[in-house]
mmCIF file of C-alpha atoms in Angstrom:
data_model
loop_
_atom_site.group_PDB
_atom_site.id
_atom_site.type_symbol
_atom_site.label_atom_id
_atom_site.label_comp_id
_atom_site.label_asym_id
_atom_site.label_seq_id
_atom_site.Cartn_x
_atom_site.Cartn_y
_atom_site.Cartn_z
ATOM 1 C CA MET A 380 34.048 206.531 -74.771
ATOM 2 C CA ASP A 381 37.742 207.801 -74.762
ATOM 3 C CA THR A 382 38.443 208.430 -70.990
ATOM 4 C CA LYS A 383 42.071 209.564 -71.571
ATOM 5 C CA LYS A 384 41.179 212.954 -72.756
ATOM 6 C CA VAL A 385 42.374 215.969 -70.465
ATOM 7 C CA TRP A 386 39.748 218.686 -70.051
ATOM 8 C CA PHE A 387 40.409 222.334 -68.968
ATOM 9 C CA VAL A 388 37.088 223.868 -67.782
ATOM 10 C CA THR A 389 36.653 227.569 -66.669
ATOM 11 C CA GLY A 390 34.004 228.720 -64.445
ATOM 12 C CA ALA A 391 33.718 225.424 -62.676
ATOM 13 C CA SER A 392 32.473 226.303 -59.321
ATOM 14 C CA LYS A 393 28.867 226.681 -60.245
ATOM 15 C CA GLY A 394 26.304 226.368 -63.177
ATOM 16 C CA LEU A 395 27.094 224.400 -66.320
ATOM 17 C CA GLY A 396 30.828 224.434 -65.424
ATOM 18 C CA LEU A 397 30.227 222.606 -62.291
ATOM 19 C CA ALA A 398 27.719 220.069 -63.969
ATOM 20 C CA LEU A 399 30.041 219.370 -66.517
ATOM 21 C CA VAL A 400 33.090 218.889 -64.217
ATOM 22 C CA ASN A 401 31.067 216.375 -62.050
ATOM 23 C CA LYS A 402 29.973 214.445 -65.085
ATOM 24 C CA LEU A 403 33.643 214.322 -66.466
ATOM 25 C CA LEU A 404 35.143 213.135 -63.278
ATOM 26 C CA ALA A 405 32.272 210.446 -62.872
ATOM 27 C CA GLU A 406 33.129 209.253 -66.314
ATOM 28 C CA GLY A 407 36.932 208.910 -65.756
ATOM 29 C CA TYR A 408 38.284 211.980 -67.499
ATOM 30 C CA SER A 409 41.209 213.865 -66.173
ATOM 31 C CA VAL A 410 39.882 217.566 -65.442
ATOM 32 C CA ALA A 411 41.700 220.842 -64.602
ATOM 33 C CA ALA A 412 38.899 223.129 -63.149
ATOM 34 C CA THR A 413 39.176 226.737 -62.831
ATOM 35 C CA SER A 414 37.598 229.357 -60.610
ATOM 36 C CA ARG A 415 38.408 232.761 -59.471
ATOM 37 C CA ASN A 416 37.894 231.581 -55.975
ATOM 38 C CA SER A 417 39.646 228.314 -55.199
ATOM 39 C CA THR A 418 37.575 227.975 -51.829
ATOM 40 C CA ALA A 419 34.255 228.029 -53.773
ATOM 41 C CA LEU A 420 35.743 225.391 -56.084
ATOM 42 C CA HIS A 421 36.622 223.213 -53.244
ATOM 43 C CA GLU A 422 33.302 223.504 -51.622
ATOM 44 C CA ALA A 423 31.386 222.838 -54.996
ATOM 45 C CA ILE A 424 33.520 219.709 -55.814
ATOM 46 C CA SER A 425 34.882 217.644 -52.831
ATOM 47 C CA GLU A 426 36.201 214.916 -54.668
ATOM 48 C CA GLU A 427 39.989 214.524 -54.330
ATOM 49 C CA SER A 428 41.639 212.341 -56.978
ATOM 50 C CA ALA A 429 44.669 212.055 -59.183
ATOM 51 C CA SER A 430 42.174 213.202 -62.226
ATOM 52 C CA PHE A 431 41.139 216.343 -60.624
ATOM 53 C CA LEU A 432 43.241 219.653 -60.664
ATOM 54 C CA PRO A 433 41.446 222.530 -59.031
ATOM 55 C CA ILE A 434 43.216 225.930 -60.126
ATOM 56 C CA GLU A 435 42.460 229.514 -58.917
ATOM 57 C CA VAL A 436 42.702 231.605 -61.767
ATOM 58 C CA ASP A 437 42.225 235.356 -62.737
ATOM 59 C CA LEU A 438 41.213 234.861 -66.511
ATOM 60 C CA VAL A 439 41.593 238.436 -67.157
ATOM 61 C CA ASN A 440 45.418 238.253 -66.025
ATOM 62 C CA GLU A 441 47.162 236.625 -68.973
ATOM 63 C CA ASN A 442 49.962 235.479 -66.585
ATOM 64 C CA SER A 443 47.496 233.692 -64.304
ATOM 65 C CA VAL A 444 45.997 231.928 -67.284
ATOM 66 C CA ALA A 445 49.412 230.845 -68.641
ATOM 67 C CA ALA A 446 50.323 229.530 -65.211
ATOM 68 C CA ALA A 447 47.228 227.291 -64.930
ATOM 69 C CA VAL A 448 47.609 225.918 -68.553
ATOM 70 C CA SER A 449 51.085 225.040 -67.499
ATOM 71 C CA LYS A 450 49.961 223.297 -64.383
ATOM 72 C CA THR A 451 47.511 221.296 -66.415
ATOM 73 C CA ILE A 452 50.227 219.964 -68.807
ATOM 74 C CA GLU A 453 52.556 219.325 -66.026
ATOM 75 C CA LYS A 454 50.103 217.330 -64.077
ATOM 76 C CA PHE A 455 48.289 215.257 -67.146
ATOM 77 C CA GLY A 456 51.051 215.734 -69.822
ATOM 78 C CA LYS A 457 48.724 216.972 -72.264
ATOM 79 C CA LEU A 458 45.563 218.973 -72.943
ATOM 80 C CA ASP A 459 42.794 217.927 -75.223
ATOM 81 C CA VAL A 460 39.503 219.974 -74.548
ATOM 82 C CA VAL A 461 39.173 223.379 -73.522
ATOM 83 C CA VAL A 462 35.858 224.766 -72.256
ATOM 84 C CA ASN A 463 35.621 228.415 -71.752
ATOM 85 C CA ASN A 464 32.506 228.578 -69.702
ATOM 86 C CA ALA A 465 33.442 231.479 -67.128
ATOM 87 C CA GLY A 466 31.157 234.565 -67.292
ATOM 88 C CA TYR A 467 28.372 236.545 -65.907
ATOM 89 C CA GLY A 468 25.173 238.232 -66.853
ATOM 90 C CA GLN A 469 25.039 242.223 -67.042
ATOM 91 C CA LEU A 470 21.709 243.775 -66.969
ATOM 92 C CA GLY A 471 21.110 247.433 -67.907
ATOM 93 C CA THR A 472 20.200 249.490 -71.029
ATOM 94 C CA LEU A 473 22.975 251.131 -72.948
ATOM 95 C CA GLU A 474 22.331 254.467 -71.481
ATOM 96 C CA GLU A 475 22.246 252.969 -68.044
ATOM 97 C CA THR A 476 25.382 250.667 -68.258
ATOM 98 C CA THR A 477 28.611 252.513 -67.209
ATOM 99 C CA ASP A 478 31.874 252.185 -69.139
ATOM 100 C CA LEU A 479 33.300 250.340 -66.261
ATOM 101 C CA GLU A 480 30.343 247.879 -65.996
ATOM 102 C CA SER A 481 30.529 247.367 -69.711
ATOM 103 C CA ARG A 482 34.312 246.741 -69.742
ATOM 104 C CA GLN A 483 34.302 244.466 -66.802
ATOM 105 C CA ASN A 484 31.545 242.130 -68.548
ATOM 106 C CA PHE A 485 33.543 242.032 -71.740
ATOM 107 C CA ASP A 486 36.770 241.172 -69.795
ATOM 108 C CA ALA A 487 35.058 238.197 -68.068
ATOM 109 C CA ASN A 488 32.882 237.074 -71.219
ATOM 110 C CA VAL A 489 35.174 237.826 -73.998
ATOM 111 C CA PHE A 490 38.924 238.705 -73.101
ATOM 112 C CA GLY A 491 39.252 235.882 -70.453
ATOM 113 C CA SER A 492 38.349 233.378 -73.002
ATOM 114 C CA LEU A 493 40.754 234.843 -75.437
ATOM 115 C CA ASN A 494 43.360 234.514 -72.879
ATOM 116 C CA VAL A 495 42.766 230.818 -72.501
ATOM 117 C CA ILE A 496 42.770 230.240 -76.314
ATOM 118 C CA ARG A 497 45.942 232.004 -76.853
ATOM 119 C CA ASN A 498 47.689 230.062 -74.047
ATOM 120 C CA ALA A 499 46.040 226.615 -74.919
ATOM 121 C CA MET A 500 46.568 226.675 -78.790
ATOM 122 C CA PRO A 501 50.322 226.200 -78.876
ATOM 123 C CA HIS A 502 49.819 222.694 -77.080
ATOM 124 C CA LEU A 503 46.732 221.759 -79.340
ATOM 125 C CA ARG A 504 48.541 222.802 -82.450
ATOM 126 C CA ALA A 505 51.567 221.075 -81.634
ATOM 127 C CA GLN A 506 49.654 217.560 -81.106
ATOM 128 C CA LYS A 507 47.593 218.406 -84.155
ATOM 129 C CA SER A 508 44.230 217.592 -82.225
ATOM 130 C CA GLY A 509 41.892 218.915 -79.646
ATOM 131 C CA SER A 510 38.629 220.699 -79.156
ATOM 132 C CA ILE A 511 37.710 224.234 -77.878
ATOM 133 C CA ILE A 512 34.219 224.944 -76.798
ATOM 134 C CA ASN A 513 33.286 228.353 -76.138
ATOM 135 C CA ILE A 514 30.027 228.964 -74.213
ATOM 136 C CA SER A 515 27.954 231.914 -75.625
ATOM 137 C CA SER A 516 24.113 232.047 -75.064
ATOM 138 C CA ILE A 517 21.233 232.355 -77.218
ATOM 139 C CA ALA A 518 21.370 235.876 -76.377
ATOM 140 C CA GLY A 519 24.733 235.643 -78.627
ATOM 141 C CA MET A 520 22.169 235.030 -81.820
ATOM 142 C CA THR A 521 19.737 237.624 -80.953
ATOM 143 C CA GLY A 522 19.908 240.922 -79.104
ATOM 144 C CA ASP A 523 15.988 241.347 -78.789
ATOM 145 C CA PHE A 524 16.242 241.535 -74.954
ATOM 146 C CA ALA A 525 15.664 245.144 -73.567
ATOM 147 C CA GLY A 526 18.118 245.907 -71.072
ATOM 148 C CA TRP A 527 20.551 243.080 -71.923
ATOM 149 C CA GLY A 528 22.570 245.031 -74.603
ATOM 150 C CA ILE A 529 26.102 244.743 -73.203
ATOM 151 C CA TYR A 530 25.685 241.094 -72.126
ATOM 152 C CA CYS A 531 24.344 240.413 -75.735
ATOM 153 C CA ALA A 532 27.251 242.069 -77.326
ATOM 154 C CA SER A 533 29.628 240.069 -75.484
ATOM 155 C CA LYS A 534 28.008 236.836 -76.363
ATOM 156 C CA PHE A 535 27.788 237.964 -79.994
ATOM 157 C CA ALA A 536 31.552 238.586 -79.710
ATOM 158 C CA VAL A 537 32.076 234.954 -78.655
ATOM 159 C CA VAL A 538 30.271 233.793 -81.675
ATOM 160 C CA GLY A 539 32.512 236.042 -84.079
ATOM 161 C CA PHE A 540 35.791 234.800 -82.567
ATOM 162 C CA THR A 541 34.761 231.164 -82.282
ATOM 163 C CA GLU A 542 33.798 231.206 -85.976
ATOM 164 C CA SER A 543 37.047 232.765 -86.994
ATOM 165 C CA LEU A 544 38.966 230.390 -84.612
ATOM 166 C CA ALA A 545 37.374 227.263 -86.284
ATOM 167 C CA ALA A 546 38.533 228.402 -89.671
ATOM 168 C CA GLU A 547 41.983 229.134 -88.362
ATOM 169 C CA VAL A 548 42.698 225.896 -86.612
ATOM 170 C CA LYS A 549 40.974 223.475 -88.857
ATOM 171 C CA GLU A 550 44.289 222.790 -90.639
ATOM 172 C CA PHE A 551 45.852 221.636 -87.275
ATOM 173 C CA GLY A 552 43.112 218.971 -86.684
ATOM 174 C CA VAL A 553 41.625 221.078 -83.957
ATOM 175 C CA HIS A 554 37.862 221.725 -83.697
ATOM 176 C CA ALA A 555 36.087 224.787 -82.300
ATOM 177 C CA THR A 556 32.330 225.169 -81.636
ATOM 178 C CA VAL A 557 30.427 227.908 -80.058
ATOM 179 C CA VAL A 558 27.552 226.745 -77.909
ATOM 180 C CA TYR A 559 24.335 228.728 -77.474
ATOM 181 C CA PRO A 560 22.590 227.614 -74.225
ATOM 182 C CA GLY A 561 19.014 228.764 -73.427
ATOM 183 C CA TYR A 562 17.702 228.997 -69.963
ATOM 184 C CA PHE A 563 19.173 226.062 -67.834
ATOM 185 C CA ARG A 564 18.285 225.681 -64.101
ATOM 186 C CA THR A 565 21.531 227.001 -62.559
ATOM 187 C CA ASP A 566 22.118 230.075 -60.306
ATOM 188 C CA PHE A 567 22.801 232.132 -63.295
ATOM 189 C CA LEU A 568 20.042 234.557 -62.544
ATOM 190 C CA THR A 569 21.076 234.915 -58.823
ATOM 191 C CA SER A 570 22.951 237.968 -57.789
ATOM 192 C CA GLY A 571 26.451 236.247 -57.741
ATOM 193 C CA SER A 572 26.015 235.605 -61.691
ATOM 194 C CA LEU A 573 23.756 238.434 -62.664
ATOM 195 C CA ARG A 574 24.757 242.168 -62.056
ATOM 196 C CA THR A 575 22.387 245.135 -62.284
ATOM 197 C CA PRO A 576 23.291 248.653 -63.231
ATOM 198 C CA LYS A 577 24.189 251.249 -60.500
ATOM 199 C CA ASN A 578 22.443 253.908 -62.250
ATOM 200 C CA GLU A 579 19.004 252.650 -63.168
ATOM 201 C CA ILE A 580 16.586 254.852 -65.154
ATOM 202 C CA ALA A 581 12.995 254.426 -64.422
ATOM 203 C CA SER A 582 11.819 255.675 -67.890
ATOM 204 C CA TYR A 583 12.923 252.384 -69.248
ATOM 205 C CA THR A 584 9.982 250.410 -68.420
ATOM 206 C CA ALA A 585 10.463 247.543 -70.821
ATOM 207 C CA ALA A 586 14.106 246.935 -69.343
ATOM 208 C CA ARG A 587 12.786 246.951 -65.872
ATOM 209 C CA GLN A 588 10.027 244.545 -66.573
ATOM 210 C CA LEU A 589 12.149 242.073 -68.430
ATOM 211 C CA GLN A 590 14.702 242.312 -65.471
ATOM 212 C CA THR A 591 11.941 241.468 -63.032
ATOM 213 C CA THR A 592 10.774 238.625 -65.147
ATOM 214 C CA HIS A 593 14.087 237.242 -65.125
ATOM 215 C CA GLU A 594 14.875 237.500 -61.447
ATOM 216 C CA LYS A 595 11.394 236.545 -60.048
ATOM 217 C CA ASP A 596 9.690 234.359 -62.796
ATOM 218 C CA ILE A 597 12.151 232.701 -64.828
ATOM 219 C CA HIS A 598 14.670 231.965 -62.051
ATOM 220 C CA GLY A 599 14.003 228.414 -60.635
ATOM 221 C CA ASN A 600 11.765 227.632 -63.584
ATOM 222 C CA GLN A 601 14.287 227.133 -66.570
ATOM 223 C CA PRO A 602 13.431 224.355 -68.696
ATOM 224 C CA GLY A 603 17.153 223.234 -69.229
ATOM 225 C CA ASP A 604 18.784 220.505 -67.358
ATOM 226 C CA PRO A 605 22.584 221.184 -66.665
ATOM 227 C CA GLU A 606 23.056 217.434 -66.436
ATOM 228 C CA LYS A 607 21.845 216.960 -69.895
ATOM 229 C CA ALA A 608 23.961 219.834 -71.011
ATOM 230 C CA ALA A 609 26.894 218.162 -69.840
ATOM 231 C CA TRP A 610 26.170 214.862 -71.679
ATOM 232 C CA ALA A 611 25.571 216.886 -74.811
ATOM 233 C CA LEU A 612 29.112 218.484 -74.490
ATOM 234 C CA LEU A 613 30.586 215.119 -73.919
ATOM 235 C CA GLU A 614 28.904 214.008 -77.148
ATOM 236 C CA LEU A 615 29.927 216.938 -79.202
ATOM 237 C CA VAL A 616 33.523 216.254 -78.244
ATOM 238 C CA ASN A 617 33.318 212.628 -79.289
ATOM 239 C CA MET A 618 31.891 213.525 -82.694
ATOM 240 C CA GLU A 619 34.366 213.167 -85.716
ATOM 241 C CA ASN A 620 33.067 216.272 -87.189
ATOM 242 C CA PRO A 621 31.473 218.482 -84.694
ATOM 243 C CA PRO A 622 29.348 221.602 -85.800
ATOM 244 C CA VAL A 623 30.861 225.006 -85.405
ATOM 245 C CA ASN A 624 27.598 226.174 -83.871
ATOM 246 C CA LEU A 625 25.382 224.238 -81.466
ATOM 247 C CA VAL A 626 22.251 225.518 -79.907
ATOM 248 C CA LEU A 627 21.361 223.871 -76.536
ATOM 249 C CA GLY A 628 17.891 223.740 -75.123
ATOM 250 C CA SER A 629 14.381 223.549 -76.839
ATOM 251 C CA ASP A 630 13.796 227.144 -76.031
ATOM 252 C CA ALA A 631 17.033 228.251 -77.661
ATOM 253 C CA PHE A 632 16.366 226.073 -80.592
ATOM 254 C CA LYS A 633 12.985 227.967 -81.130
ATOM 255 C CA ILE A 634 14.569 231.470 -80.609
ATOM 256 C CA ALA A 635 17.331 230.472 -83.051
ATOM 257 C CA VAL A 636 14.872 229.266 -85.576
ATOM 258 C CA ASP A 637 12.645 232.279 -85.437
ATOM 259 C CA LYS A 638 15.674 234.545 -85.519
ATOM 260 C CA LEU A 639 17.002 233.067 -88.795
ATOM 261 C CA SER A 640 13.386 233.348 -90.231
ATOM 262 C CA LYS A 641 13.253 237.039 -89.252
ATOM 263 C CA LEU A 642 16.736 237.643 -90.629
ATOM 264 C CA LYS A 643 16.042 236.047 -94.022
ATOM 265 C CA ASP A 644 12.690 237.926 -94.498
ATOM 266 C CA GLN A 645 14.548 241.221 -93.430
ATOM 267 C CA ILE A 646 17.533 240.668 -95.774
ATOM 268 C CA SER A 647 15.316 239.503 -98.603
ATOM 269 C CA GLY A 648 12.786 242.384 -98.226
ATOM 270 C CA PHE A 649 15.432 245.097 -98.841
ATOM 271 C CA LYS A 650 17.280 243.242 -101.514
ATOM 272 C CA ALA A 651 16.756 246.013 -104.068
ATOM 273 C CA LEU A 652 18.269 248.580 -101.688
ATOM 274 C CA SER A 653 21.066 246.336 -100.594
ATOM 275 C CA THR A 654 22.130 245.608 -104.107
ATOM 276 C CA SER A 655 21.759 249.065 -105.333
ATOM 277 C CA THR A 656 25.343 250.113 -104.204
ATOM 278 C CA ASP A 657 27.441 248.206 -106.852
ATOM 279 C CA TYR A 658 29.282 250.078 -109.517
#
């Protein structure tokens, strides 16, 4: 295992980001870990070492992101792996979710990652190597979750720009992968990581039932182990030819297979209509 790689991980104070940073430090990697709250980051990761650089960053502010990338290069001399993990869940049907709530979710889940990519790529492109891992969700492959429309849309966006990124940076020896985690036993389903709409509409019973299921039944019973997810990401980076798309978790794997099967059936079932529009 190459212990000389320098990692840049966003959203590192909790969840998968925290598990990954702890694993990286234990394995001897150099890590720049970001959070919007430096206090939370220091409380979560108490280790003080030459290999660890905690940085408070506002990912929506491009100047803040640029400064964080510069600090990483200044301390470690290079940058090898970028993990865009920061983000949060937004509940609410499309009618309920306000414009502000929707834009804030896209800011955190989409535009923050784009800011990181935009500022990290000059370094990766110059050294002609590196990896960018963008954490989406299995909700970035299927939107069949009532009351999760905006969140799903943001995660679908992560899939789209990662696939394009992979095509764009391949010529520079840089790899890009989008990861679709299923349910992992983190604090993602708590109030700090999951926001509910301010203007709930009682008529949406399916959305309310699914909201209750996530908050009360799924939380604490998720099948995924964050520690094993961290190992999977390490294995991914050490691959000579990593995949552009990676599903994590047996639950996510099943959902992905079911979605692909349904999509194939729907596309094939309407072939005549689909192909009727040619000259």
